[in-house]
CSV table of C-alpha atoms in Angstrom, one decimal:
chain,number,residue,atom,x,y,z
A,1,MET,CA,30.1,-64.2,55.0
A,2,GLY,CA,32.5,-64.3,52.0
A,3,MET,CA,35.3,-63.5,54.4
A,4,SER,CA,34.5,-66.4,56.7
A,5,ALA,CA,34.1,-68.8,53.8
A,6,TYR,CA,37.5,-67.8,52.6
A,7,LEU,CA,38.9,-68.3,56.1
A,8,ILE,CA,37.5,-71.8,56.1
A,9,VAL,CA,39.5,-72.6,52.9
A,10,ARG,CA,42.7,-71.2,54.3
A,11,LEU,CA,42.7,-72.5,57.9
A,12,HIS,CA,44.2,-75.9,58.5
A,13,ASN,CA,43.4,-76.2,62.2
A,14,LEU,CA,40.1,-78.0,62.2
A,15,PHE,CA,38.9,-76.5,65.5
A,16,ALA,CA,39.3,-73.1,64.0
A,17,VAL,CA,37.5,-74.2,60.8
A,18,VAL,CA,34.5,-75.4,62.8
A,19,MET,CA,34.4,-72.1,64.9
A,20,VAL,CA,34.6,-70.0,61.7
A,21,SER,CA,31.8,-72.1,60.1
A,22,GLY,CA,29.7,-71.3,63.2
A,23,VAL,CA,30.4,-67.6,62.6
A,24,TYR,CA,29.5,-68.1,59.0
A,25,SER,CA,26.1,-69.6,60.0
A,26,LEU,CA,25.4,-66.7,62.4
A,27,LEU,CA,26.2,-64.1,59.7
A,28,ALA,CA,23.9,-66.0,57.3
A,29,ALA,CA,21.2,-65.8,60.0
A,30,THR,CA,21.5,-62.0,60.4
A,31,PHE,CA,21.4,-61.7,56.6
A,32,PHE,CA,18.1,-63.7,56.6
A,33,VAL,CA,16.7,-61.2,59.0
A,34,VAL,CA,17.6,-58.4,56.7
A,35,VAL,CA,15.8,-60.0,53.8
A,36,ASP,CA,12.6,-60.6,55.8
A,37,ALA,CA,13.0,-64.4,56.5
A,38,VAL,CA,12.6,-64.2,60.3
A,39,ASP,CA,11.6,-67.9,60.6
A,40,VAL,CA,14.5,-69.0,58.6
A,41,ALA,CA,16.9,-66.8,60.5
A,42,PHE,CA,15.7,-68.2,63.7
A,43,THR,CA,16.3,-71.8,62.5
A,44,GLU,CA,19.7,-71.0,61.1
A,45,ALA,CA,20.8,-69.4,64.3
A,46,ALA,CA,19.6,-72.3,66.4
A,47,VAL,CA,20.6,-75.1,64.1
A,48,GLY,CA,23.5,-73.9,62.0
A,49,ALA,CA,25.4,-71.8,64.6
A,50,GLY,CA,24.3,-73.9,67.6
A,51,ILE,CA,23.7,-77.6,67.1
A,52,SER,CA,25.9,-78.2,64.1
A,53,THR,CA,28.9,-76.5,65.7
A,54,VAL,CA,28.5,-78.6,68.8
A,55,LEU,CA,28.1,-81.8,66.7
A,56,MET,CA,31.3,-81.0,64.7
A,57,LEU,CA,33.2,-80.3,67.9
A,58,GLY,CA,31.9,-83.7,69.3
A,59,ALA,CA,33.1,-85.4,66.1
A,60,LEU,CA,36.5,-83.7,66.2
A,61,SER,CA,37.0,-84.8,69.8
A,62,LEU,CA,36.7,-88.3,68.5
A,63,THR,CA,39.0,-87.8,65.5
A,64,LYS,CA,42.0,-85.5,64.9
A,65,GLY,CA,42.2,-81.7,65.4
A,66,ARG,CA,44.5,-80.8,62.5
A,67,GLU,CA,44.3,-81.3,58.8
A,68,LYS,CA,47.3,-82.5,57.0
A,69,VAL,CA,48.6,-79.5,55.0
A,70,PRO,CA,48.7,-80.5,51.3
A,71,SER,CA,52.2,-80.4,49.7
A,72,ARG,CA,51.0,-78.8,46.5
A,73,PRO,CA,47.8,-76.7,45.9
A,74,ALA,CA,45.0,-78.5,44.1
A,75,ILE,CA,44.8,-77.0,40.7
A,76,LEU,CA,42.0,-79.1,39.1
A,77,PRO,CA,39.4,-78.3,41.8
A,78,ILE,CA,40.1,-74.6,41.4
A,79,ILE,CA,39.6,-74.8,37.7
A,80,ILE,CA,36.4,-76.7,38.0
A,81,ALA,CA,35.0,-74.4,40.7
A,82,LEU,CA,35.9,-71.3,38.7
A,83,ALA,CA,34.4,-72.7,35.5
A,84,THR,CA,31.2,-73.5,37.4
A,85,GLY,CA,31.1,-70.0,38.8
A,86,VAL,CA,31.5,-68.4,35.4
A,87,ALA,CA,28.8,-70.6,34.0
A,88,LEU,CA,26.4,-69.7,36.9
A,89,ILE,CA,27.1,-66.0,36.6
A,90,TYR,CA,26.3,-66.2,32.8
A,91,GLY,CA,23.1,-68.0,33.8
A,92,THR,CA,22.0,-65.2,36.2
A,93,LEU,CA,22.0,-62.5,33.4
A,94,ASP,CA,18.5,-63.5,32.5
A,95,MET,CA,17.2,-63.6,36.1
A,96,PRO,CA,14.9,-61.0,37.5
A,97,ASN,CA,16.4,-58.2,39.6
A,98,TYR,CA,16.6,-58.4,43.4
A,99,GLY,CA,13.4,-57.4,45.1
A,100,ASP,CA,11.5,-57.2,41.8
A,101,PRO,CA,7.8,-57.6,42.7
A,102,ASP,CA,7.0,-58.8,39.1
A,103,ALA,CA,9.4,-61.7,39.2
A,104,PRO,CA,7.8,-65.0,38.2
A,105,ILE,CA,8.3,-66.5,41.7
A,106,HIS,CA,5.8,-63.9,43.1
A,107,GLN,CA,3.1,-64.7,40.5
A,108,HIS,CA,2.5,-68.4,41.1
A,109,VAL,CA,1.0,-69.7,44.4
A,110,ALA,CA,2.4,-67.1,46.8
A,111,PRO,CA,-0.4,-64.5,46.4
A,112,THR,CA,-2.9,-67.2,47.2
A,113,TYR,CA,-1.1,-68.2,50.3
A,114,LEU,CA,-0.8,-64.6,51.5
A,115,ALA,CA,-4.4,-63.8,50.8
A,116,ASP,CA,-6.1,-67.1,52.0
A,117,SER,CA,-4.1,-68.3,55.0
A,118,LYS,CA,-5.4,-65.8,57.6
A,119,PRO,CA,-9.2,-66.2,56.7
A,120,LYS,CA,-8.9,-69.9,56.4
A,121,THR,CA,-6.9,-70.8,59.5
A,122,GLY,CA,-6.9,-67.8,61.7
A,123,ILE,CA,-3.1,-67.9,62.0
A,124,PRO,CA,-1.2,-64.8,61.0
A,125,ASN,CA,2.2,-66.4,60.4
A,126,VAL,CA,1.9,-67.5,56.8
A,127,VAL,CA,5.1,-69.5,57.0
A,128,THR,CA,3.7,-71.7,59.7
A,129,VAL,CA,0.4,-72.2,57.8
A,130,VAL,CA,2.2,-73.1,54.5
A,131,LEU,CA,4.6,-75.4,56.4
A,132,ALA,CA,2.0,-77.3,58.3
A,133,SER,CA,-1.2,-77.1,56.2
A,134,TYR,CA,-0.6,-76.3,52.5
A,135,ARG,CA,2.6,-78.3,52.3
A,136,GLY,CA,1.9,-80.8,55.0
A,137,TYR,CA,3.1,-83.8,52.9
A,138,ASP,CA,6.5,-82.1,52.5
A,139,THR,CA,6.9,-81.5,56.2
A,140,LEU,CA,5.8,-85.1,56.9
A,141,GLY,CA,8.7,-86.1,54.6
A,142,GLU,CA,11.2,-83.9,56.4
A,143,VAL,CA,10.2,-85.2,59.8
A,144,THR,CA,10.7,-88.7,58.5
A,145,VAL,CA,14.1,-87.7,57.3
A,146,ILE,CA,15.1,-86.4,60.7
A,147,PHE,CA,13.7,-89.5,62.3
A,148,THR,CA,15.8,-91.7,60.0
A,149,ALA,CA,18.9,-89.6,60.6
A,150,GLY,CA,18.4,-90.1,64.3
A,151,ILE,CA,18.2,-93.8,63.9
A,152,CYS,CA,21.2,-93.8,61.5
A,153,VAL,CA,23.4,-92.1,64.1
A,154,MET,CA,22.1,-94.4,66.8
A,155,VAL,CA,23.0,-97.5,64.7
A,156,LEU,CA,26.4,-96.1,63.6
A,157,LEU,CA,27.6,-94.9,66.9
A,158,GLN,CA,26.1,-97.4,69.4
A,159,GLY,CA,28.0,-100.5,70.4
A,160,ARG,CA,31.5,-100.6,71.8
A,161,ARG,CA,34.6,-99.5,69.9
A,162,ARG,CA,36.3,-102.4,68.2
A,163,ARG,CA,39.9,-102.7,67.3
A,164,ARG,CA,40.8,-102.9,63.7
A,165,LYS,CA,40.5,-106.3,62.3
A,166,ALA,CA,42.3,-107.7,59.2
A,167,LYS,CA,39.1,-109.3,57.8
A,168,GLY,CA,35.6,-107.9,57.3
A,169,ASP,CA,36.9,-104.3,57.5
A,170,THR,CA,34.8,-102.7,54.8
A,171,ALA,CA,34.1,-99.2,56.1
B,1,MET,CA,33.8,-79.1,83.2
B,2,SER,CA,32.1,-80.3,86.3
B,3,HIS,CA,34.6,-78.7,88.8
B,4,HIS,CA,33.7,-75.1,87.8
B,5,LEU,CA,31.3,-74.0,90.4
B,6,VAL,CA,30.1,-70.9,88.6
B,7,VAL,CA,29.4,-72.8,85.4
B,8,ARG,CA,27.5,-75.5,87.3
B,9,VAL,CA,25.2,-73.0,89.1
B,10,VAL,CA,24.6,-70.8,86.1
B,11,ALA,CA,23.8,-73.8,83.9
B,12,LYS,CA,21.3,-75.0,86.5
B,13,LEU,CA,19.7,-71.5,86.6
B,14,LEU,CA,19.6,-71.3,82.8
B,15,MET,CA,18.0,-74.7,82.2
B,16,PRO,CA,14.4,-73.8,83.1
B,17,PHE,CA,14.5,-70.6,81.1
B,18,ILE,CA,15.8,-72.3,78.0
B,19,ILE,CA,13.1,-74.9,78.2
B,20,LEU,CA,10.5,-72.2,78.9
B,21,PHE,CA,11.7,-70.3,75.8
B,22,ALA,CA,11.5,-73.5,73.7
B,23,LEU,CA,7.9,-74.0,74.8
B,24,TYR,CA,7.1,-70.3,74.1
B,25,VAL,CA,8.6,-70.7,70.6
B,26,GLN,CA,6.6,-73.9,70.1
B,27,MET,CA,3.2,-72.4,71.2
B,28,HIS,CA,3.8,-68.9,69.7
B,29,GLY,CA,4.8,-70.2,66.3
B,30,ASP,CA,1.4,-69.4,65.0
B,31,PHE,CA,1.7,-65.7,65.7
B,32,GLY,CA,5.4,-64.9,65.4
B,33,PRO,CA,8.5,-66.5,64.1
B,34,GLY,CA,9.0,-69.9,65.5
B,35,GLY,CA,7.5,-73.4,65.3
B,36,GLY,CA,8.2,-77.0,65.9
B,37,PHE,CA,11.6,-77.1,64.2
B,38,GLN,CA,13.1,-74.2,66.1
B,39,ALA,CA,11.5,-75.2,69.4
B,40,GLY,CA,12.8,-78.8,69.1
B,41,VAL,CA,16.3,-77.6,68.6
B,42,ILE,CA,16.2,-75.1,71.5
B,43,PHE,CA,14.7,-77.8,73.7
B,44,ALA,CA,17.5,-80.2,72.8
B,45,SER,CA,20.1,-77.5,73.4
B,46,ALA,CA,19.0,-77.2,77.0
B,47,PHE,CA,20.0,-80.9,77.5
B,48,VAL,CA,23.1,-80.5,75.5
B,49,LEU,CA,24.2,-77.8,78.0
B,50,TYR,CA,23.3,-80.0,80.9
B,51,ALA,CA,25.3,-82.9,79.4
B,52,LEU,CA,28.3,-80.6,78.7
B,53,VAL,CA,28.4,-79.2,82.3
B,54,TYR,CA,27.3,-82.2,84.4
B,55,GLY,CA,28.7,-85.0,82.2
B,56,MET,CA,27.0,-87.7,80.2
B,57,ASP,CA,26.0,-90.0,83.1
B,58,ALA,CA,24.0,-87.3,84.7
B,59,ALA,CA,22.4,-86.3,81.4
B,60,ARG,CA,21.5,-89.9,80.7
B,61,LYS,CA,19.8,-90.1,84.0
B,62,VAL,CA,17.7,-87.1,83.2
B,63,LEU,CA,16.9,-88.1,79.7
B,64,PRO,CA,17.3,-91.9,79.3
B,65,ASP,CA,17.9,-93.4,75.9
B,66,GLY,CA,14.6,-95.2,76.0
B,67,ALA,CA,12.6,-92.0,76.5
B,68,LEU,CA,14.5,-90.4,73.6
B,69,ARG,CA,13.7,-93.4,71.3
B,70,ILE,CA,10.0,-93.2,72.3
B,71,GLY,CA,9.9,-89.4,71.7
B,72,LEU,CA,11.6,-89.9,68.3
B,73,ALA,CA,9.0,-92.3,67.1
B,74,LEU,CA,6.0,-90.7,68.9
B,75,GLY,CA,6.6,-87.4,67.1
B,76,VAL,CA,6.3,-89.0,63.6
B,77,LEU,CA,3.3,-91.0,64.9
B,78,ILE,CA,1.5,-87.8,66.1
B,79,TYR,CA,2.1,-86.2,62.7
B,80,GLY,CA,0.9,-89.2,60.7
B,81,GLY,CA,-1.9,-89.9,63.2
B,82,THR,CA,-3.2,-86.4,62.7
B,83,GLY,CA,-3.3,-87.0,59.0
B,84,VAL,CA,-5.1,-90.4,59.4
B,85,LEU,CA,-7.5,-88.8,61.9
B,86,GLY,CA,-8.6,-86.4,59.2
B,87,LEU,CA,-9.0,-89.4,56.9
B,88,LEU,CA,-11.2,-91.2,59.4
B,89,LEU,CA,-13.4,-88.1,59.9
B,90,GLY,CA,-14.2,-87.9,56.2
B,91,GLY,CA,-11.6,-85.6,54.8
B,92,ASN,CA,-8.4,-86.1,52.9
B,93,PHE,CA,-5.1,-87.2,54.4
B,94,LEU,CA,-3.6,-84.2,56.4
B,95,ASP,CA,-6.8,-82.2,55.8
B,96,TYR,CA,-7.5,-80.5,59.2
B,97,SER,CA,-10.7,-78.8,58.3
B,98,VAL,CA,-12.8,-81.7,59.5
B,99,LEU,CA,-11.1,-81.9,62.9
B,100,ALA,CA,-13.5,-79.4,64.6
B,101,HIS,CA,-17.0,-78.1,64.2
B,102,ASP,CA,-15.8,-75.4,61.7
B,103,PRO,CA,-12.9,-75.5,59.3
B,104,VAL,CA,-11.0,-72.5,60.7
B,105,HIS,CA,-10.8,-74.1,64.2
B,106,GLY,CA,-10.0,-77.5,62.6
B,107,GLN,CA,-7.1,-76.0,60.8
B,108,HIS,CA,-5.8,-74.4,63.9
B,109,TYR,CA,-6.0,-77.6,65.9
B,110,GLY,CA,-4.4,-79.6,63.1
B,111,ILE,CA,-1.5,-77.2,62.7
B,112,PHE,CA,-1.0,-77.2,66.5
B,113,ALA,CA,-0.8,-81.0,66.6
B,114,ILE,CA,1.5,-81.2,63.7
B,115,GLU,CA,3.9,-78.6,65.1
B,116,PHE,CA,3.9,-80.6,68.4
B,117,GLY,CA,4.8,-83.7,66.5
B,118,VAL,CA,7.6,-81.9,64.6
B,119,GLY,CA,9.0,-80.4,67.8
B,120,LEU,CA,9.0,-83.8,69.6
B,121,THR,CA,10.8,-85.6,66.8
B,122,VAL,CA,13.4,-82.8,66.3
B,123,ALA,CA,14.1,-82.4,70.0
B,124,SER,CA,14.5,-86.2,70.5
B,125,ALA,CA,16.6,-86.6,67.3
B,126,MET,CA,19.0,-83.8,68.2
B,127,ALA,CA,19.4,-85.0,71.7
B,128,THR,CA,19.9,-88.6,70.5
B,129,ILE,CA,22.6,-87.5,68.0
B,130,PHE,CA,24.5,-85.4,70.5
B,131,PHE,CA,24.3,-88.0,73.2
B,132,HIS,CA,25.7,-90.7,70.9
B,133,PHE,CA,28.6,-88.5,69.8
B,134,ALA,CA,29.4,-87.5,73.4
B,135,GLY,CA,28.7,-91.0,74.7
B,136,ARG,CA,31.2,-92.5,72.3
B,137,GLY,CA,33.9,-90.1,73.6
B,138,ALA,CA,33.0,-91.1,77.2
B,139,ASN,CA,33.3,-94.8,76.3
B,140,LEU,CA,36.7,-94.2,74.8
B,141,ASP,CA,37.9,-92.5,78.0
B,142,GLU,CA,36.8,-95.4,80.1
B,143,MET,CA,38.6,-97.9,77.9
B,144,GLU,CA,41.8,-95.9,77.9
B,145,GLU,CA,41.9,-95.8,81.7
C,1,MET,CA,20.9,-51.4,35.9
C,2,GLU,CA,20.0,-49.9,39.3
C,3,TRP,CA,22.0,-50.9,42.4
C,4,PRO,CA,20.9,-54.2,43.9
C,5,GLY,CA,20.4,-55.7,40.4
C,6,LEU,CA,21.7,-59.2,40.3
C,7,TYR,CA,24.3,-58.9,43.1
C,8,ASN,CA,22.3,-61.2,45.3
C,9,TYR,CA,22.8,-64.0,42.9
C,10,TRP,CA,26.5,-63.2,42.6
C,11,ILE,CA,27.0,-63.4,46.4
C,12,ALA,CA,25.3,-66.7,46.4
C,13,ILE,CA,27.4,-67.9,43.5
C,14,PHE,CA,30.7,-66.8,45.2
C,15,LEU,CA,29.7,-68.8,48.3
C,16,MET,CA,28.6,-71.7,46.2
C,17,VAL,CA,31.9,-71.8,44.3
C,18,THR,CA,33.8,-71.7,47.6
C,19,GLY,CA,31.7,-74.5,48.9
C,20,LEU,CA,32.2,-76.5,45.8
C,21,TYR,CA,36.0,-76.1,46.1
C,22,LEU,CA,35.8,-77.1,49.8
C,23,VAL,CA,34.0,-80.3,48.9
C,24,MET,CA,36.5,-81.2,46.1
C,25,ALA,CA,39.9,-80.0,47.2
C,26,PRO,CA,40.7,-81.0,50.9
C,27,GLN,CA,41.6,-84.6,51.6
C,28,ASN,CA,40.2,-84.2,55.1
C,29,LEU,CA,36.7,-85.6,55.6
C,30,VAL,CA,35.6,-83.2,58.3
C,31,LYS,CA,36.6,-80.2,56.2
C,32,LYS,CA,34.6,-81.7,53.3
C,33,ILE,CA,31.6,-81.7,55.5
C,34,VAL,CA,32.2,-78.1,56.6
C,35,GLY,CA,32.4,-77.3,52.8
C,36,LEU,CA,29.1,-79.1,52.3
C,37,ASN,CA,27.6,-76.8,54.9
C,38,VAL,CA,29.0,-73.7,53.2
C,39,PHE,CA,27.5,-74.9,49.9
C,40,GLN,CA,24.1,-75.5,51.6
C,41,ALA,CA,24.1,-72.0,53.1
C,42,SER,CA,24.8,-70.5,49.7
C,43,VAL,CA,21.7,-72.3,48.3
C,44,PHE,CA,19.7,-70.9,51.3
C,45,VAL,CA,20.9,-67.4,50.4
C,46,LEU,CA,19.9,-67.9,46.8
C,47,TYR,CA,16.4,-69.0,47.7
C,48,ILE,CA,15.7,-66.4,50.4
C,49,THR,CA,16.9,-63.5,48.3
C,50,MET,CA,14.7,-64.6,45.5
C,51,GLY,CA,11.7,-64.4,47.8
C,52,LYS,CA,12.4,-60.8,48.8
C,53,VAL,CA,10.1,-58.1,47.5
C,54,THR,CA,11.3,-54.4,47.7
C,55,GLY,CA,9.4,-52.6,50.4
C,56,GLY,CA,8.0,-55.9,51.7
C,57,THR,CA,8.0,-57.1,55.2
C,58,ALA,CA,8.2,-60.5,56.9
C,59,PRO,CA,5.2,-62.7,56.0
C,60,ILE,CA,3.3,-62.4,59.2
C,61,ILE,CA,-0.1,-60.9,58.4
C,62,ALA,CA,-0.7,-57.7,60.4
C,63,GLU,CA,-3.0,-54.7,59.9
C,64,GLY,CA,-1.8,-51.8,57.8
C,65,ILE,CA,0.8,-53.7,55.9
C,66,GLU,CA,0.2,-54.4,52.2
C,67,VAL,CA,3.4,-55.9,50.8
C,68,TYR,CA,4.9,-59.1,52.1
C,69,SER,CA,7.9,-61.1,51.0
C,70,ASN,CA,7.2,-64.4,49.4
C,71,PRO,CA,6.6,-67.1,52.2
C,72,LEU,CA,7.2,-70.1,50.0
C,73,PRO,CA,11.0,-70.1,49.8
C,74,HIS,CA,11.1,-69.5,53.6
C,75,VAL,CA,9.1,-72.7,54.1
C,76,LEU,CA,11.3,-74.7,51.8
C,77,ILE,CA,14.5,-73.4,53.4
C,78,LEU,CA,13.2,-73.8,56.9
C,79,THR,CA,12.9,-77.5,56.4
C,80,ALA,CA,16.1,-77.7,54.4
C,81,ILE,CA,18.1,-76.3,57.2
C,82,VAL,CA,16.9,-78.9,59.7
C,83,VAL,CA,17.4,-81.7,57.2
C,84,GLY,CA,20.8,-80.3,56.5
C,85,VAL,CA,21.9,-80.7,60.1
C,86,ALA,CA,20.5,-84.2,60.1
C,87,THR,CA,22.6,-85.2,57.1
C,88,THR,CA,25.6,-83.4,58.7
C,89,ALA,CA,25.1,-85.6,61.8
C,90,VAL,CA,25.0,-88.8,59.7
C,91,GLY,CA,28.1,-87.7,57.8
C,92,LEU,CA,30.0,-87.0,60.9
C,93,ALA,CA,29.0,-90.3,62.4
C,94,LEU,CA,30.4,-92.0,59.3
C,95,VAL,CA,33.6,-90.0,59.7
C,96,VAL,CA,33.9,-91.1,63.3
C,97,ARG,CA,33.5,-94.7,62.3
C,98,ILE,CA,36.0,-94.4,59.4
C,99,ASN,CA,38.5,-92.9,61.9
C,100,GLU,CA,37.9,-95.9,64.2
C,101,SER,CA,38.5,-98.5,61.6
C,102,PHE,CA,41.3,-96.7,59.6
C,103,GLY,CA,42.9,-94.5,62.3
C,104,THR,CA,42.8,-91.5,59.9
C,105,ILE,CA,40.4,-89.1,58.3
C,106,GLU,CA,42.6,-88.1,55.3
C,107,GLU,CA,41.1,-89.5,52.1
C,108,ASP,CA,44.4,-90.3,50.4
C,109,GLU,CA,45.7,-92.2,53.4
C,110,ILE,CA,42.5,-94.2,53.6
C,111,ARG,CA,42.9,-95.1,49.9
C,112,GLU,CA,46.5,-96.2,50.5
C,113,LEU,CA,45.5,-98.4,53.4
C,114,GLU,CA,42.7,-100.0,51.4
C,115,GLU,CA,45.1,-100.7,48.5
C,116,ALA,CA,47.6,-102.2,50.9
C,117,GLN,CA,44.9,-104.4,52.3
C,118,GLU,CA,43.8,-105.6,48.9
C,119,ASP,CA,47.4,-106.4,48.0
C,120,ALA,CA,47.8,-108.4,51.2
C,121,SER,CA,44.7,-110.5,50.6
């Protein structure tokens, strides 16, 4: 995954960038299977590697295929990014170890979900139960976001293409 | 891509299996990995494949814009409606325990309805988004000719 | 410190820093959106690895299994992925419109065009 992320930085052909980002998503999906998140891996493989790659290719076919190669490397973003990275690594030193069953995240509501979901709903997949029942409000919000995004794209991309006008061009 | 015979035939053969798999993921989400979100995306990808191989005009005939718009809104409506139904039957908003004679069955029905709403909205949204990107390209081609 | 230790966080941070750089440095708008996706995936990795329990299995209740990974981050990220693709789609739609009205998707060129327009008016 790190390798493909690095490739995305180095490549200037946007088609290649989009394809590598698809590979990146697929690697992320396999990684999620390894750490037990099968539902998430499924979604990432379908959405990240599938639909988003197709959408980006669709957008590229409407725009340009190559990025303008910058004349000089951008120093300031590198410094900011590295500083953020160092600060974040310093922050992780107090975090619980990977896979630690006593970590705070496993002490809060998760044991209740794992113990109660099967007897209360008769559904063995805890992720589905939490998604639809315990956190139903959240999911309602997410569905509304997707609904809104669909309408946004409809509004933005409907209508015929207009030539550039001198006035009222506020994009 | 419409002049490649092999691609056309294989795409046509694959379509029912992709849709069947989407429905399986939708219905089986209770017992294994899967659910409305994934099923919606897979369902939409079947039509994306169709649009890529047979062109936008054919795809729009199969899945008209009006139907997509109705699906988009209907999914959210089913989700919210399930919540309101619980409210009318004397429970809280999005409390499915009151939907059937006993709470366990009620929860099961409620989750099924919700997942269906999610799947419908996601499928329609993804298809809408793709059709608009692809449709814009088709418009440009026409204008350049 | 035994082996896995904190490495999972450091992988996520490496990807996060790459994503951050990709959002800031390129002038190209499509590449910025790809960078945003890289950043998003790093957050997914962070959440999902936090939910892992050593010796645990996927949170689907079955007989004979005692230890499950934490299902809560899975739920949060599951919805975040789909919302992520929705925002990507809206972003790309905006890029397409920008390209139509300015004829370019490079940020500095757009800025120059806008300044030229302001000077003219």
